[in-house]
Every structure is written in C-alpha cells, then in structure tokens.
Amino acid sequence: MEVSEAIGSRRSIRRYKNDSIPPEFVDKILQAGQLAPSAGNLQGREFIVVQDSTTKDRLSDAALKQRFVRDAPVCIVVCTNLPRTKNKYGSRADLYVLQDTAASVMNMMLQAVDLGLGTCWVGAFEENRVSEILKLPQGIRPVAIIPVGVPDEVPDMPERLGAEIVHYDRW
Ligand SMILES: Cc1cc2nc3c(=O)[nH]c(=O)nc-3n(C[C@H](O)[C@H](O)[C@H](O)COP(=O)(O)O)c2cc1C
C-alpha cells in the first residue's frame, strides 16, 4: 500500500469484528512504533500491549466507559518516559516525550491500516486509574490507548479545516 493511501484511508474505527489479531501483526505494529523519530533518539516512550480481557474491561471503564476499548482484541497503551529524556533536555523534555509518543502512535496507526486493521486514538481517560491498572512506575505517564482490531464499520471522513490552518512565511 502507498503511504498516501494509508494516510488517506485511515479513519478512527470504533467497531471491531470478533476476529483475533495474529501475534506477528502486533509485532509489526510495535516495530512501526519503534521506528518513529524521537528527540535525540532517546525514545521517551513505552508500549504496553493489553490482551487480557479483564484488564481491557478496566481500561474501558477508566476511559469514560468507551466500550470499543474493551471490544478490541488488542489495546496498545502508549506512555511517555520522561526520566529517559529529561537528563539530556531538561524542561524541553516535557514537550519532546509527548512528540515521541505522538510520532509512534501515528506510525502504528498507519501500519495497522496497511495490515487491514483499524485503530482509534483514545486520549479521554482517567490517567490515575490507567496508571494503577497497568502498574506503571513513577515517571511513566499513559497518553494514548490504541485499540486495534478488524474494522466492522466504514466511517466517513470528518471534515478538515484545510487552508484556514495553513500559513505561509508568517501568521
Ligand atoms: C489526542 C487525541 C485524543 C482522542 N481521543 C479520543 C477518544 O477518547 N475517543 C474517541 O472516540 N476518539 C478520540 N480521538 C479520535 C478523534 O476523535 C478523531 O481522530 C477525529 O474525530 C478525526 O477522525 P479520523 O481519525 O477518522 O480522521 C482522539 C484523537 C486524538 C488525536
């Protein structure tokens, strides 16, 4: 698949078929996350792969009861690892680790499209509850839950702002 086709056809998928996902597909998606750029190549990010149904159920509750989090066969919780980047970059690291995670999330979502899978970037959740469910150590913050599954819907593309947000040479 062309990159432009993956970018253009990716949609947030919130309904999944019951089919499971082969482990090699999960590995490929994780590898795509690893290959994303990061500040100083410090890779201030961590990936927690959740397949246990009780844990997914609890994550779904923590994500304001967004049920598709529970229904997806796999969820990848992407976290920042601030200590890994902070030593080198000080206060800039707060922004860098968020960018490190965002870049990896997008790579993983596009890789999933190429594998015929659907994802959704879930950012609405109670952070403390997710941290507790996943036993995250100090300094590790969950920023996105990415449910992954075989799509069971074909959503329309939500409108984009287009030229309104593009500026040339100055604001
Ligand atoms: C930071 C962030 C947080 C998001 N959180 C949620 C969420 O909690 N639940 C959800 O259903 N979609 C969530 N989304 C998905 C957006 O709603 C979606 O990307 C947007 O409506 C555009 O649709 P598209 O992804 O199909 O292009 C989030 C997206 C981003 C980037």
Short mmCIF file of C-alpha atoms and ligand atoms in Angstrom, two decimals:
data_model
loop_
_atom_site.label_atom_id
_atom_site.label_comp_id
_atom_site.label_asym_id
_atom_site.label_seq_id
_atom_site.Cartn_x
_atom_site.Cartn_y
_atom_site.Cartn_z
CA MET A 1 0.00 0.00 0.00
CA GLU A 2 1.23 3.51 -0.84
CA VAL A 3 1.85 5.72 2.20
CA SER A 4 -0.56 8.30 0.78
CA GLU A 5 -3.27 5.63 0.52
CA ALA A 6 -2.73 4.59 4.15
CA ILE A 7 -2.87 8.22 5.27
CA GLY A 8 -5.98 8.92 3.22
CA SER A 9 -7.93 5.80 4.15
CA ARG A 10 -7.16 5.71 7.89
CA ARG A 11 -10.22 6.53 9.98
CA SER A 12 -10.90 6.24 13.68
CA ILE A 13 -12.52 2.82 13.97
CA ARG A 14 -14.77 2.24 16.97
CA ARG A 15 -16.40 -1.07 15.98
CA TYR A 16 -14.38 -4.25 15.59
CA LYS A 17 -15.14 -7.78 14.43
CA ASN A 18 -14.56 -10.59 16.92
CA ASP A 19 -11.53 -11.84 14.98
CA SER A 20 -8.27 -12.04 16.87
CA ILE A 21 -5.07 -10.48 15.55
CA PRO A 22 -2.06 -12.68 14.71
CA PRO A 23 0.91 -12.01 17.03
CA GLU A 24 3.11 -11.18 14.03
CA PHE A 25 0.73 -8.34 13.15
CA VAL A 26 1.02 -6.97 16.68
CA ASP A 27 4.81 -7.23 16.41
CA LYS A 28 4.77 -5.39 13.10
CA ILE A 29 2.68 -2.59 14.57
CA LEU A 30 5.03 -2.32 17.57
CA GLN A 31 8.03 -2.25 15.24
CA ALA A 32 6.43 0.66 13.36
CA GLY A 33 6.12 2.47 16.69
CA GLN A 34 9.78 1.81 17.45
CA LEU A 35 10.85 3.22 14.08
CA ALA A 36 9.24 6.62 14.65
CA PRO A 37 11.58 9.56 15.25
CA SER A 38 12.29 10.79 18.77
CA ALA A 39 14.21 13.65 20.35
CA GLY A 40 17.90 12.73 20.40
CA ASN A 41 16.79 9.17 19.56
CA LEU A 42 16.18 8.76 23.28
CA GLN A 43 12.77 7.17 22.58
CA GLY A 44 10.96 8.64 25.53
CA ARG A 45 8.05 6.24 25.11
CA GLU A 46 6.83 2.86 26.32
CA PHE A 47 4.26 0.50 24.80
CA ILE A 48 2.03 -1.71 26.95
CA VAL A 49 0.25 -4.40 24.93
CA VAL A 50 -3.02 -5.37 26.61
CA GLN A 51 -4.84 -8.53 25.54
CA ASP A 52 -6.23 -9.71 28.88
CA SER A 53 -9.99 -9.18 28.82
CA THR A 54 -10.29 -8.16 32.48
CA THR A 55 -7.59 -5.53 32.00
CA LYS A 56 -9.26 -4.25 28.81
CA ASP A 57 -12.54 -4.07 30.68
CA ARG A 58 -10.95 -1.97 33.40
CA LEU A 59 -9.23 0.26 30.85
CA SER A 60 -12.56 0.78 29.11
CA ASP A 61 -14.13 1.85 32.42
CA ALA A 62 -11.22 4.23 33.03
CA ALA A 63 -11.69 5.60 29.50
CA LEU A 64 -15.10 7.05 30.37
CA LYS A 65 -16.72 3.71 29.52
CA GLN A 66 -15.74 3.87 25.86
CA ARG A 67 -16.77 0.29 25.15
CA PHE A 68 -14.78 -0.20 21.98
CA VAL A 69 -11.65 -0.19 24.17
CA ARG A 70 -12.92 -3.40 25.77
CA ASP A 71 -14.17 -4.85 22.48
CA ALA A 72 -10.89 -4.57 20.57
CA PRO A 73 -8.80 -7.78 20.68
CA VAL A 74 -5.67 -5.79 21.49
CA CYS A 75 -5.02 -2.38 23.02
CA ILE A 76 -1.64 -0.70 22.94
CA VAL A 77 -1.22 1.86 25.69
CA VAL A 78 1.43 4.38 24.73
CA CYS A 79 3.19 6.11 27.61
CA THR A 80 5.78 8.82 27.96
CA ASN A 81 9.04 8.02 29.72
CA LEU A 82 10.13 11.46 30.91
CA PRO A 83 13.17 10.44 33.01
CA ARG A 84 14.86 8.92 29.93
CA THR A 85 14.77 12.25 28.08
CA LYS A 86 14.86 14.74 30.97
CA ASN A 87 18.55 14.19 31.81
CA LYS A 88 19.62 15.46 28.42
CA TYR A 89 16.94 18.00 27.58
CA GLY A 90 15.70 19.45 30.87
CA SER A 91 12.41 21.35 30.62
CA ARG A 92 12.17 20.83 26.82
CA ALA A 93 11.80 17.13 27.55
CA ASP A 94 8.18 17.65 28.66
CA LEU A 95 7.29 18.52 25.07
CA TYR A 96 9.73 16.10 23.48
CA VAL A 97 8.35 12.97 25.11
CA LEU A 98 4.83 13.89 24.02
CA GLN A 99 6.09 14.30 20.47
CA ASP A 100 8.00 10.99 20.75
CA THR A 101 4.77 9.23 21.69
CA ALA A 102 2.62 11.01 19.09
CA ALA A 103 5.02 10.10 16.30
CA SER A 104 4.99 6.45 17.34
CA VAL A 105 1.19 6.40 17.63
CA MET A 106 0.81 7.67 14.06
CA ASN A 107 3.33 5.17 12.71
CA MET A 108 1.46 2.35 14.44
CA MET A 109 -1.93 3.53 13.18
CA LEU A 110 -0.69 3.70 9.59
CA GLN A 111 0.98 0.29 9.87
CA ALA A 112 -2.33 -1.10 11.13
CA VAL A 113 -4.11 0.29 8.03
CA ASP A 114 -1.58 -1.49 5.83
CA LEU A 115 -2.40 -4.75 7.66
CA GLY A 116 -6.14 -4.25 7.12
CA LEU A 117 -6.70 -3.34 10.76
CA GLY A 118 -8.49 -0.43 12.40
CA THR A 119 -7.45 1.72 15.34
CA CYS A 120 -8.63 4.73 17.28
CA TRP A 121 -6.54 7.19 19.26
CA VAL A 122 -8.17 7.28 22.69
CA GLY A 123 -6.99 10.16 24.85
CA ALA A 124 -10.04 10.57 27.07
CA PHE A 125 -9.33 8.55 30.19
CA GLU A 126 -8.65 8.96 33.88
CA GLU A 127 -4.88 8.94 33.97
CA ASN A 128 -4.51 7.83 37.58
CA ARG A 129 -6.79 4.86 37.05
CA VAL A 130 -4.97 3.73 33.91
CA SER A 131 -1.61 4.08 35.68
CA GLU A 132 -2.87 1.96 38.54
CA ILE A 133 -4.43 -0.72 36.31
CA LEU A 134 -1.17 -1.11 34.36
CA LYS A 135 1.08 -0.78 37.43
CA LEU A 136 3.05 1.99 35.75
CA PRO A 137 6.18 3.04 37.66
CA GLN A 138 6.92 6.63 38.67
CA GLY A 139 7.77 8.86 35.70
CA ILE A 140 5.76 6.84 33.19
CA ARG A 141 2.53 8.57 32.01
CA PRO A 142 -0.10 6.99 29.79
CA VAL A 143 -1.02 9.34 26.95
CA ALA A 144 -2.94 7.22 24.46
CA ILE A 145 -4.87 3.97 24.40
CA ILE A 146 -4.88 2.48 20.91
CA PRO A 147 -7.45 -0.27 20.44
CA VAL A 148 -6.58 -2.44 17.42
CA GLY A 149 -8.99 -4.76 15.63
CA VAL A 150 -10.52 -5.85 12.36
CA PRO A 151 -12.81 -2.96 11.35
CA ASP A 152 -16.56 -3.52 11.47
CA GLU A 153 -17.51 -0.09 10.15
CA VAL A 154 -16.52 2.29 7.37
CA PRO A 155 -16.83 5.81 8.80
CA ASP A 156 -16.99 8.89 6.62
CA MET A 157 -14.05 11.24 6.84
CA PRO A 158 -14.73 14.07 9.30
CA GLU A 159 -14.17 17.49 7.70
CA ARG A 160 -10.74 19.09 7.98
CA LEU A 161 -10.15 22.82 8.41
CA GLY A 162 -7.97 22.98 5.31
CA ALA A 163 -6.50 26.32 4.21
CA GLU A 164 -7.69 28.00 7.42
CA ILE A 165 -4.83 26.45 9.43
CA VAL A 166 -2.07 26.83 6.84
CA HIS A 167 0.19 29.89 6.97
CA TYR A 168 2.96 30.83 4.60
CA ASP A 169 6.08 32.67 5.68
CA ARG A 170 4.28 34.27 8.68
CA TRP A 171 0.94 34.11 10.57
C1 LIG B 1 -5.24 13.34 21.18
C2 LIG B 1 -6.45 12.63 20.65
C3 LIG B 1 -7.39 12.14 21.54
C4 LIG B 1 -8.50 11.43 21.07
N1 LIG B 1 -9.35 10.86 21.98
C5 LIG B 1 -10.40 10.14 21.52
C6 LIG B 1 -11.25 9.45 22.45
O1 LIG B 1 -11.04 9.45 23.66
N2 LIG B 1 -12.29 8.75 21.95
C7 LIG B 1 -12.54 8.67 20.60
O2 LIG B 1 -13.52 8.01 20.22
N3 LIG B 1 -11.75 9.29 19.69
C8 LIG B 1 -10.69 10.02 20.12
N4 LIG B 1 -9.84 10.60 19.22
C9 LIG B 1 -10.08 10.42 17.76
C10 LIG B 1 -10.65 11.69 17.12
O3 LIG B 1 -11.98 11.86 17.52
C11 LIG B 1 -10.54 11.54 15.58
O4 LIG B 1 -9.19 11.38 15.23
C12 LIG B 1 -11.13 12.74 14.86
O5 LIG B 1 -12.51 12.83 15.07
C13 LIG B 1 -10.88 12.66 13.35
O6 LIG B 1 -11.39 11.45 12.81
P1 LIG B 1 -10.45 10.43 12.00
O7 LIG B 1 -9.45 9.87 12.98
O8 LIG B 1 -11.37 9.34 11.49
O9 LIG B 1 -9.78 11.16 10.91
C14 LIG B 1 -8.72 11.28 19.67
C15 LIG B 1 -7.76 11.77 18.78
C16 LIG B 1 -6.62 12.41 19.26
C17 LIG B 1 -5.57 12.87 18.27
#
